[in-house]
Coordinates of C-alpha atoms and ligand atoms in Angstrom, one line a residue:
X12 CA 0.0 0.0 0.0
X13 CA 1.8 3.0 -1.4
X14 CA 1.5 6.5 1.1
X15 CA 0.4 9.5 -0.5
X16 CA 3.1 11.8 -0.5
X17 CA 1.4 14.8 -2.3
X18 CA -1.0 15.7 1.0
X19 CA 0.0 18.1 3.3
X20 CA 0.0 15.0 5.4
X21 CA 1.3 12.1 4.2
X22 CA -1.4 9.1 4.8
X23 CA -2.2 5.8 4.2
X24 CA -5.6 6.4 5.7
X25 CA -7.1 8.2 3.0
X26 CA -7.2 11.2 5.0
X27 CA -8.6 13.6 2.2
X28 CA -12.0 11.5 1.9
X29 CA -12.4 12.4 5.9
X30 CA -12.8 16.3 5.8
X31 CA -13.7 16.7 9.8
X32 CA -10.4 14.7 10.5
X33 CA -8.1 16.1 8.1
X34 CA -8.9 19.7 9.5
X35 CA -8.1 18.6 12.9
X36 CA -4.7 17.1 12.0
X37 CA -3.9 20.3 10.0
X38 CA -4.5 22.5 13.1
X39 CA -2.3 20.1 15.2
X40 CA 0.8 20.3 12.5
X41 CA 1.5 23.2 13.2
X42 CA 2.1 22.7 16.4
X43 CA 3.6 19.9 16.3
X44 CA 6.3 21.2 14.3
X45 CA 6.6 24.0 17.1
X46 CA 7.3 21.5 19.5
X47 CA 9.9 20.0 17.4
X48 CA 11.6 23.2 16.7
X49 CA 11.4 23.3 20.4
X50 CA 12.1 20.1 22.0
X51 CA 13.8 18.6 18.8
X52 CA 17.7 18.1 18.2
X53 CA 19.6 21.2 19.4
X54 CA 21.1 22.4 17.0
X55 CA 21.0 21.0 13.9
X56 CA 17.6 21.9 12.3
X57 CA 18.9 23.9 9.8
X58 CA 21.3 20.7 8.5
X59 CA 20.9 18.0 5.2
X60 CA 20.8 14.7 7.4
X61 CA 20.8 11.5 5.5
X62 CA 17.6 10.1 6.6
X63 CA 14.9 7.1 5.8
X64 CA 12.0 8.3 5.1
X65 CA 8.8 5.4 4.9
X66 CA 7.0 5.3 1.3
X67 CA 5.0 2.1 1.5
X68 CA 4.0 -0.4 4.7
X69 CA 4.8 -3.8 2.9
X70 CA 7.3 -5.6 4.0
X71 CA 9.8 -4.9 1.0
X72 CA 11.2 -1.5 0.3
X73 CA 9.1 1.3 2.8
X74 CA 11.9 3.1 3.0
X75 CA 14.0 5.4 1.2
X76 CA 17.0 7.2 2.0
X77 CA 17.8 11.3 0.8
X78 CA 18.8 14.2 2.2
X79 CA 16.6 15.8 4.2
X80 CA 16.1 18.9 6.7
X81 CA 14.9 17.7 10.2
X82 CA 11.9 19.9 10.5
X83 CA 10.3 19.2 6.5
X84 CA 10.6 15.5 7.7
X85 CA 7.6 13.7 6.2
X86 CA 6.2 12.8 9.0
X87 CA 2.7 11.4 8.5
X88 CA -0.1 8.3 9.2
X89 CA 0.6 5.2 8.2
X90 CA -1.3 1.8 9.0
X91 CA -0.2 -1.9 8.4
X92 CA -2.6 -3.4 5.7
X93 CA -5.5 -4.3 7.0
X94 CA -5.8 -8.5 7.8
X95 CA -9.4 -9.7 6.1
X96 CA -11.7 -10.6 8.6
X97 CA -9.1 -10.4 11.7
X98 CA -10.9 -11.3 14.8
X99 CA -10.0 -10.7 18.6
X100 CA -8.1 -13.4 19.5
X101 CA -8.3 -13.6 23.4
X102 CA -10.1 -12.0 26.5
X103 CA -14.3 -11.9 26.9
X104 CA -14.3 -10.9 22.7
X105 CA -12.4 -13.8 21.6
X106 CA -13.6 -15.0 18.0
X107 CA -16.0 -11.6 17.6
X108 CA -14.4 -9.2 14.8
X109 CA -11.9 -6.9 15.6
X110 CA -13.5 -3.5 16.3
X111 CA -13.2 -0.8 13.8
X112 CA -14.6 1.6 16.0
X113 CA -13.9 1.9 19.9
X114 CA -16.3 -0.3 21.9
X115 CA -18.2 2.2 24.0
X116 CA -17.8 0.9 27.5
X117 CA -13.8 0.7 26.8
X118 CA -13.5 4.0 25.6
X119 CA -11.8 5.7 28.4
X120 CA -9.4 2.2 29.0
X121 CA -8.4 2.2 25.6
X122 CA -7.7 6.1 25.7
X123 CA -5.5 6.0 28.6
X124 CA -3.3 3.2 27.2
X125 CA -3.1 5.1 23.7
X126 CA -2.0 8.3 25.5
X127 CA 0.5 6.4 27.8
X128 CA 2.4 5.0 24.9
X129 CA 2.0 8.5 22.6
X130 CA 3.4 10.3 25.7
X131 CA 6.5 8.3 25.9
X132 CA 7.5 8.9 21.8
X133 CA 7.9 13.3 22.0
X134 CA 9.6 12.4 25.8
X135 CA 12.5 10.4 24.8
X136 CA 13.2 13.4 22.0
X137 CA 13.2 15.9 24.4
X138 CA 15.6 13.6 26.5
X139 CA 17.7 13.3 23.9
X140 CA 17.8 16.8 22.5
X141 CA 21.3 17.8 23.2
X142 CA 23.3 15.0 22.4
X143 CA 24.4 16.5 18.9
X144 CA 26.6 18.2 20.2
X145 CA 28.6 15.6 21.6
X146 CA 28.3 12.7 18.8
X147 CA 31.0 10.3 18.8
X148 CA 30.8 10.2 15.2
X149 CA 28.0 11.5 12.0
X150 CA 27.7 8.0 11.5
X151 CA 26.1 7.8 15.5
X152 CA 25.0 12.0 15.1
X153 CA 22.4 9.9 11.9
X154 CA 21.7 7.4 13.8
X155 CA 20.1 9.7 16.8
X156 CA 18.1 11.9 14.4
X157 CA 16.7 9.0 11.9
X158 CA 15.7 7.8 15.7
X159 CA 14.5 11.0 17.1
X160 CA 12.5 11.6 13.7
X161 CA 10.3 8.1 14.0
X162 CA 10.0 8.5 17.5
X163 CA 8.1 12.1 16.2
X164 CA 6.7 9.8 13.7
X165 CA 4.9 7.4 16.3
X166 CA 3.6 10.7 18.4
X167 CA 1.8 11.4 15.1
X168 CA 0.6 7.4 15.3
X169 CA -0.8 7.9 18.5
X170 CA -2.7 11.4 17.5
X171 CA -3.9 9.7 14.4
X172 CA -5.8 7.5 16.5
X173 CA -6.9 9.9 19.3
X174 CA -8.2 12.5 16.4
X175 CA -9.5 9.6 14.8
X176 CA -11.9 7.4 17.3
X177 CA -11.8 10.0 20.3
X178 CA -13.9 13.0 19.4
X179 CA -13.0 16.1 21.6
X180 CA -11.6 14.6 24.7
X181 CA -9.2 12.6 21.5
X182 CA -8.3 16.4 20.5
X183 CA -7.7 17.8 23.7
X184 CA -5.2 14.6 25.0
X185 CA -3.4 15.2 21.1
X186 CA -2.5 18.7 22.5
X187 CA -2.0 17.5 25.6
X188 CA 0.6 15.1 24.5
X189 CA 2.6 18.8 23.1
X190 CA 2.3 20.0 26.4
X191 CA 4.0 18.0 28.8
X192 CA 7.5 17.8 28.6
X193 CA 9.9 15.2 30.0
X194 CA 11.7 16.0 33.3
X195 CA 9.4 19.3 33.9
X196 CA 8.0 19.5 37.4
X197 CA 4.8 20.6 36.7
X198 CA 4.0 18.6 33.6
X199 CA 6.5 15.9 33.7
X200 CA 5.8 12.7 31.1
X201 CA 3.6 9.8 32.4
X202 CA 6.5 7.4 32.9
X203 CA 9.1 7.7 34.9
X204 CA 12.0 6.3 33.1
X205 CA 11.4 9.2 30.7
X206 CA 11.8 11.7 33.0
X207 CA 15.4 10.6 33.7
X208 CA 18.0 12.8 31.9
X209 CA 19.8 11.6 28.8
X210 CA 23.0 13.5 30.0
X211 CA 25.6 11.6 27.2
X212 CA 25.9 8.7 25.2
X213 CA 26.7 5.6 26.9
X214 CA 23.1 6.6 28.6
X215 CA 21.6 6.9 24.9
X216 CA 23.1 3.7 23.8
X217 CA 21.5 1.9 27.1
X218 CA 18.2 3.7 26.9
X219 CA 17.8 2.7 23.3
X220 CA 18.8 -1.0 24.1
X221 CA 16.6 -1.1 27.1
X222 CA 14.0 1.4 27.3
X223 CA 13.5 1.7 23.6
X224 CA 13.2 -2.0 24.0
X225 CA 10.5 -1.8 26.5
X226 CA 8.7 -0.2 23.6
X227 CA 8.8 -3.2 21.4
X228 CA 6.8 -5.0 23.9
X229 CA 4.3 -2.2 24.6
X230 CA 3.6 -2.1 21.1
X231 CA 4.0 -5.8 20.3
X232 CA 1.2 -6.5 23.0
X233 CA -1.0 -3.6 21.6
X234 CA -0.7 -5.3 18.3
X235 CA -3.2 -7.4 19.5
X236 CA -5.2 -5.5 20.3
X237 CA -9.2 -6.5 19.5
X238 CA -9.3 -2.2 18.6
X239 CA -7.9 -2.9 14.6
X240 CA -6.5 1.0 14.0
X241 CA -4.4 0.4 17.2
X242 CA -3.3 -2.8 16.0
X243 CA -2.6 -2.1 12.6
X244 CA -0.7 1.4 13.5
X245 CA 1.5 -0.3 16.1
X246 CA 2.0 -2.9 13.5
X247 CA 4.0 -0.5 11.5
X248 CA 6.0 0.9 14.3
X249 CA 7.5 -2.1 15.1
X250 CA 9.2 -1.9 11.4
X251 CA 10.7 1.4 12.7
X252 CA 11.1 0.3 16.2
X253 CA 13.6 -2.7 14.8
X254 CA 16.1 0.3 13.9
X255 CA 16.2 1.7 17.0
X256 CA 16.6 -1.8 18.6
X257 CA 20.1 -2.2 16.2
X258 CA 21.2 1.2 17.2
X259 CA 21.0 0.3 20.9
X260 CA 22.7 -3.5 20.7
X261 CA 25.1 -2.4 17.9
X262 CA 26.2 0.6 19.9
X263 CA 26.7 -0.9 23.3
X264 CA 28.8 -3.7 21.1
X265 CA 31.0 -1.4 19.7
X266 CA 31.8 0.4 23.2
X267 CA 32.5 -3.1 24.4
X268 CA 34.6 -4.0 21.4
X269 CA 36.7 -0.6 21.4
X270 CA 37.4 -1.0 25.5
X271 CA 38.4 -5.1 24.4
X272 CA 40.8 -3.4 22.1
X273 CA 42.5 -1.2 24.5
X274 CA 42.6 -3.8 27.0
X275 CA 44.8 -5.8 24.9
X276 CA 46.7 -3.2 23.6
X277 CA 47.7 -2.2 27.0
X278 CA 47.6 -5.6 29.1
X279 CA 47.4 -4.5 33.2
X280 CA 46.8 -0.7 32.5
X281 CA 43.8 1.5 33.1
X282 CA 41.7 1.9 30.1
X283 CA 40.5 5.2 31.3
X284 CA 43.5 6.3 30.8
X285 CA 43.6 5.5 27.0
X286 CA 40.1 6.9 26.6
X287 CA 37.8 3.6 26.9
X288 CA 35.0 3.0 29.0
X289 CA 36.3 0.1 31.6
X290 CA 33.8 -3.0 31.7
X291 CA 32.8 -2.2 35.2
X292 CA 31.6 0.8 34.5
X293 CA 29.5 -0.8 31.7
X294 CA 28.2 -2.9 33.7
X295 CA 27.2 -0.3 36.3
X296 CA 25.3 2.0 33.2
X297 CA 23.9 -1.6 32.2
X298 CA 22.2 -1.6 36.0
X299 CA 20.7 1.6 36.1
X300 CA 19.2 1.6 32.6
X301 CA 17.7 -2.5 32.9
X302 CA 16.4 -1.6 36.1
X303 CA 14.7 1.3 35.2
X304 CA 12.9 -0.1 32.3
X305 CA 11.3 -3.0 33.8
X306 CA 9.8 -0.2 36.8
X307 CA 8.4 0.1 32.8
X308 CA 6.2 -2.6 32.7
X309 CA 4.4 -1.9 36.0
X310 CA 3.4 -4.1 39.5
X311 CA 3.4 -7.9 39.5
X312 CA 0.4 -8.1 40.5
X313 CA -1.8 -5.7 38.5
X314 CA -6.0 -6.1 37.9
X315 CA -5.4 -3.1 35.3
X316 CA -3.2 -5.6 33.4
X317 CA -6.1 -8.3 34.0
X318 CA -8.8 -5.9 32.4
X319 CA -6.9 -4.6 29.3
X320 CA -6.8 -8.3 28.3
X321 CA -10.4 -9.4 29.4
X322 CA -11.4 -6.2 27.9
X323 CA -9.4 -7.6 24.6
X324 CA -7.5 -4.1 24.1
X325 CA -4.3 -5.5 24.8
X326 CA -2.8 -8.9 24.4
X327 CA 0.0 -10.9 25.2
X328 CA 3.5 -10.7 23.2
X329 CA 2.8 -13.5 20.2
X330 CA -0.9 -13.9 21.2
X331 CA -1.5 -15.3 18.6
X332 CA 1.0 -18.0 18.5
X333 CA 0.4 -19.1 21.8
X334 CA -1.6 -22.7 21.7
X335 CA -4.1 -22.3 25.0
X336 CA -7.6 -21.0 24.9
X337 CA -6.5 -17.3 25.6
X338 CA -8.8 -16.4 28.1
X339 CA -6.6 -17.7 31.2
X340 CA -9.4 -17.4 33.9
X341 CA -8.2 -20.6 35.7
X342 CA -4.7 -20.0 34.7
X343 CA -1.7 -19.5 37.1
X344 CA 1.7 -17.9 36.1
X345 CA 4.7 -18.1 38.1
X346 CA 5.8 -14.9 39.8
X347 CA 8.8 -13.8 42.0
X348 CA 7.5 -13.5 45.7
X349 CA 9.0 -11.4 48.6
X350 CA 9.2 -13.8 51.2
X351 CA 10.3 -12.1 54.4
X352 CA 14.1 -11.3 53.4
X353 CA 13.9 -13.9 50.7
X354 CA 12.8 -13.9 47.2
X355 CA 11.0 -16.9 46.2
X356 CA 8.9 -18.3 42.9
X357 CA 5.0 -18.2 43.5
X358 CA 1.8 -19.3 41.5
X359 CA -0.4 -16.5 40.6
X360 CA -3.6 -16.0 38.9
X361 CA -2.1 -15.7 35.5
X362 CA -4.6 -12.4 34.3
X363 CA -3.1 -10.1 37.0
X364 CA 0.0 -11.3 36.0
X365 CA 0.4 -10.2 32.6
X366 CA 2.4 -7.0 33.5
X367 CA 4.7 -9.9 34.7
X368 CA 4.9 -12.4 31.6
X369 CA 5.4 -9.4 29.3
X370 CA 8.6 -8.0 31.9
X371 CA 9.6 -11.9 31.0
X372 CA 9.7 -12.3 27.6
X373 CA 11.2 -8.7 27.5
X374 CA 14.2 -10.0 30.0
X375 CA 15.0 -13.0 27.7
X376 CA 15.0 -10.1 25.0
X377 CA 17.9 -8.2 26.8
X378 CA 19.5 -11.5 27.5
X379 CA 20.3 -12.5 24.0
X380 CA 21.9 -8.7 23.3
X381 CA 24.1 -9.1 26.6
X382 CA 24.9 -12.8 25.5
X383 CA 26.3 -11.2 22.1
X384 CA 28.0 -8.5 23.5
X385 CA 29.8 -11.2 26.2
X386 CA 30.9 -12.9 22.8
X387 CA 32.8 -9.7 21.9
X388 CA 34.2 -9.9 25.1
X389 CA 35.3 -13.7 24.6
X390 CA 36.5 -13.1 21.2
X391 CA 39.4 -10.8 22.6
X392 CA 40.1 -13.5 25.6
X393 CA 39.1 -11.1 28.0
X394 CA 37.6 -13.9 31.4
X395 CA 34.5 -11.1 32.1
X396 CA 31.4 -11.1 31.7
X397 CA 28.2 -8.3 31.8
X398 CA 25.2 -9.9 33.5
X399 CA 21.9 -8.7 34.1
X400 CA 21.0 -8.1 37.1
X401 CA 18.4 -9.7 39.4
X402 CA 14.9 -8.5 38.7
X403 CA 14.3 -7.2 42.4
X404 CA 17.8 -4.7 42.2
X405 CA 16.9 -0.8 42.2
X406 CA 13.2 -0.6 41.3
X407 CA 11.0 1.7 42.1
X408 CA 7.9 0.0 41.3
X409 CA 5.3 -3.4 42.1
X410 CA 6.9 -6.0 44.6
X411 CA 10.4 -5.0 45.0
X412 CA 9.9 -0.9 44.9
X413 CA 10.2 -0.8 48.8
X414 CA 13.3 -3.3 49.3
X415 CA 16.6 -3.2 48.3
X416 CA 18.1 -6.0 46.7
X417 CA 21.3 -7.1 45.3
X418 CA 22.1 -7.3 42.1
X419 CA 22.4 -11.1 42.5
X420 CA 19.0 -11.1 44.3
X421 CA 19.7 -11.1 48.1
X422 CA 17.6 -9.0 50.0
X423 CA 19.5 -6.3 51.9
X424 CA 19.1 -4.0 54.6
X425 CA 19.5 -0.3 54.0
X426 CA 23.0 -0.2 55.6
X427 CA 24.2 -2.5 53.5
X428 CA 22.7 -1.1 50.4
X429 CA 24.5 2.2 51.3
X430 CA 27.7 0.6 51.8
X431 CA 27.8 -1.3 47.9
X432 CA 25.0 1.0 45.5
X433 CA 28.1 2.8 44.2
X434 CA 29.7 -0.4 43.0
X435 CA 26.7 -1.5 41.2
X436 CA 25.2 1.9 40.4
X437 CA 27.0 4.9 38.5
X438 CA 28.7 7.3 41.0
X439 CA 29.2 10.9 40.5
X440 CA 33.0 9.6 39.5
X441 CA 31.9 7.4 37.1
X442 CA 29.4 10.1 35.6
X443 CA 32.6 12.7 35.4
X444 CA 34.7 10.3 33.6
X445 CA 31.8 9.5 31.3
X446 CA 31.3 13.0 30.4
X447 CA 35.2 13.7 30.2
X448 CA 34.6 11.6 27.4
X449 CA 32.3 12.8 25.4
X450 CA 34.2 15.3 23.0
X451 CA 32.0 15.6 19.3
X452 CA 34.0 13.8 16.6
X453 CA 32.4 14.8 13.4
X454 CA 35.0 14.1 10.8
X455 CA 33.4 11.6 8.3
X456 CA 34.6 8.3 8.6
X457 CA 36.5 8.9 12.3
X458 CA 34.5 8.1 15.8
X459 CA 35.5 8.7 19.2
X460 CA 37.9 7.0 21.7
X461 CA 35.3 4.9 23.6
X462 CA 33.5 3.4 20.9
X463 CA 34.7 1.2 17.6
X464 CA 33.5 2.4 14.4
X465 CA 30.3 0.2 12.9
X466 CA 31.5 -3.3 10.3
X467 CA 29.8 -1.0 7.6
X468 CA 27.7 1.9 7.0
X469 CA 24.0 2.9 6.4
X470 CA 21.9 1.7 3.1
X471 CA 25.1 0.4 1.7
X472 CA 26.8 3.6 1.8
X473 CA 30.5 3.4 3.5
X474 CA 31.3 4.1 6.8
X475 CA 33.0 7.6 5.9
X476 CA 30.3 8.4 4.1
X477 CA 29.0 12.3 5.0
X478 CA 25.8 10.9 6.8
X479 CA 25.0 14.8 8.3
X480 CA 26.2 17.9 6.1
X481 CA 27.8 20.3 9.2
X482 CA 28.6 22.6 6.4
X483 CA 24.6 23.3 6.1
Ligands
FE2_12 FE1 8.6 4.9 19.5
FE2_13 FE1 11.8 3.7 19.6

């Protein structure tokens, strides 16, 4: 399904055949692109950036690649092709068609969850707004503005739908969602990972590895949702939200590889001293960001997480590969339990425990990118490796938000949790070091001390390629 490229908006939606909605969006542009100029890259709006723009939702060849100035970005509407005669696959719905309109008696559940996840795309822009400055390279300096332009891209998914199916209340949230900005006392963002600062770019890389990747399991669960313009837009994300997942595991890798490197260059020395990032340290950014993205996926226990999938609004990641009779009403899930001062493994009710299962298949997720990054490790002979750490260490939220816990899951006492959180948790030292670092390298084809340059370069261009025009 090709988009339309001559509107004012680009759509796939056939926006100029809905009059009512197509005026709405065209009063919001405007001030969406305010925001942008904004809250956007600092800057660099006035630059040529080598950027992917999406021309079709099929599977082969939505994208192509030109220069292009941040703020006439295409951004636009664009939905997943419709599957014939889908039908809700699990909760009270199961086997009805898939709504085309929102069920009455949901409206307000399905708003909140579509104004959660839009609120989340504009805040991790804003948190990552002055990190031009710094790039380690214009190959990374791309990177960050292809992702900072889709995640502007999946705001305007998300305001699609509330203009869409919401009426006013839909119009009001859409300005809403312009309004709030992410760290702000008074209108902070909704979540509270995306209220945390951005402050350089070993943060980036984590947050786009891990909270990015919290993301891909929001919208892979919304996918199936029984609401079909929520499923088919986050449908289409996902094809976006797989670059941002290869920027976050590639650039973690390729810190890792360059700190390898030095380490064998200068057996028994101090990589700090040669301008790498030491493997502890790593490990101690890798804490802080995993642990605040699974405070991400909400409590354990959690009847809100029960209801969105009785309700049929939001399902369970691969719903519809999974072979039971997806309605779990007798089902039970195991969940980890505090016990006293010890963690243990307890049967649930499996529909309160959805938040849970999700945080689950989203931990075996991050497993397999720490697993290849360890093989970098192995590959230069270097005996370390990163781990994650135990579920219950430095959250803020569900079961484990008012304990403190080891990062190899021992319960602790607040003494003791003094005494070790700056070995396991960046310390004002490490954060010093970290931004000592972080000096712009913006020659094509060079990168930074701390971080390896990439095996090869965007849409088969090379890795020296000019990927942002400085010169304007
Ligand atoms: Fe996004
Ligand atoms: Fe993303």
């Amino acid at each position: 399904m090709a988009i339309d490229y001559l509107e004012r908006i680009p759509n796939n939606v056939n926006l100029a055949d809905n009059r009512r909605l197509q005026r709405a969006l065209e009063d919001w542009q405007p001030k969406f692109l305010d925001w942008w100029k904004d809250m956007g890259p600092e800057g660099y709006q006035a630059l040529d950036v080598y950027l992917r723009t999406a021309i079709s939702v099929d599977a082969q060849g939505w994208a192509q690649f030109g220069w292009v100035k941040m703020p006439e970005y295409r951004w636009g509407i664009f939905l997943a092709e419709p599957e014939p005669n889908r039908t809700i696959a699990f909760g009270d719905h199961k086997g009805e068609p898939a709504w085309q309109e929102v069920p009455g008696e949901y409206r307000g559940t399905l708003r909140r969850l579509i104004v959660t996840q839009g609120d989340t795309e504009p805040a991790s822009v804003e948190q990552q707004r002055h990190l031009g400055r710094t790039c380690p390279s214009l190959y990374d300096l791309r990177n960050l503005f292809q992702v900072n332009v889709e995640e502007g891209r999946h705001l305007w998914a998300m305001v699609y739908l509330l203009q869409a199916y919401f009426g006013r209340d839909g119009r009001e949230e859409a300005e809403a969602l312009l309004q709030r900005r992410s760290g702000d006392r008074d209108k902070p963002r909704i979540l509270g990972a995306f209220n945390e600062r951005t402050p350089h770019w070993l943060s980036y890389l984590m947050f786009t590895f891990f909270t990015d990747r919290d993301g891909k399991y929001q919208l892979a669960s919304l996918c199936e949702s029984g609401f079909d313009p929520l499923s088919r837009t986050c449908r289409f994300m996902l094809t976006e939200e797989a670059h941002h997942m290869f920027v976050g595991e590639t650039g973690i890798g390729r810190v890792v590889q360059r700190t390898c490197e030095v380490m064998r260059q200068h057996t028994g020395d101090d990589v700090r001293r040669h301008g790498a990032i030491d493997l502890p340290t790593m490990q101690k950014y890798l804490n802080f960001h995993y642990s605040v993205s699974l405070d991400l996926f909400g409590s354990e226990i959690s009847t809100n997480a029960a209801n969105f999938y009785t309700m049929g609004l939001k399902g369970r990641f691969e719903e519809t590969k999974k072979t039971d009779d997806h309605l779990l009403k007798g089902a039970t899930y195991t969940v980890s339990a505090l016990e006293g001062d010890r963690i243990v493994k307890r049967e649930e009710a499996a529909l309160p425990s959805l938040n849970e299962r999700l945080r689950d298949d989203y931990i075996a997720d991050c497993q397999r990118g720490v697993d290849r990054w360890n093989r970098i490790i192995k590959e230069h002979g270097i005996d370390l490796k990163l781990k994650l750490p135990h579920r219950g260490f430095h959250r803020a939220i569900g079961m484990f938000g008012e304990t403190r816990v080891s990062p190899d899951g021992r319960v602790l006492s607040q003494a003791e949790w003094d005494a070790k959180k700056s070995e396991w948790l960046p310390s004002a030292e490490d954060e010093a070091f970290i931004q000592s670092l972080m000096k712009p390298v913006t020659e094509p084809g060079k990168f930074a001390s701390w971080i390896a340059g990439p095996p090869r370069g965007i849409n088969g261009q090379p890795v020296e390629f000019e990927y942002v025009k400085l010169a304007g």
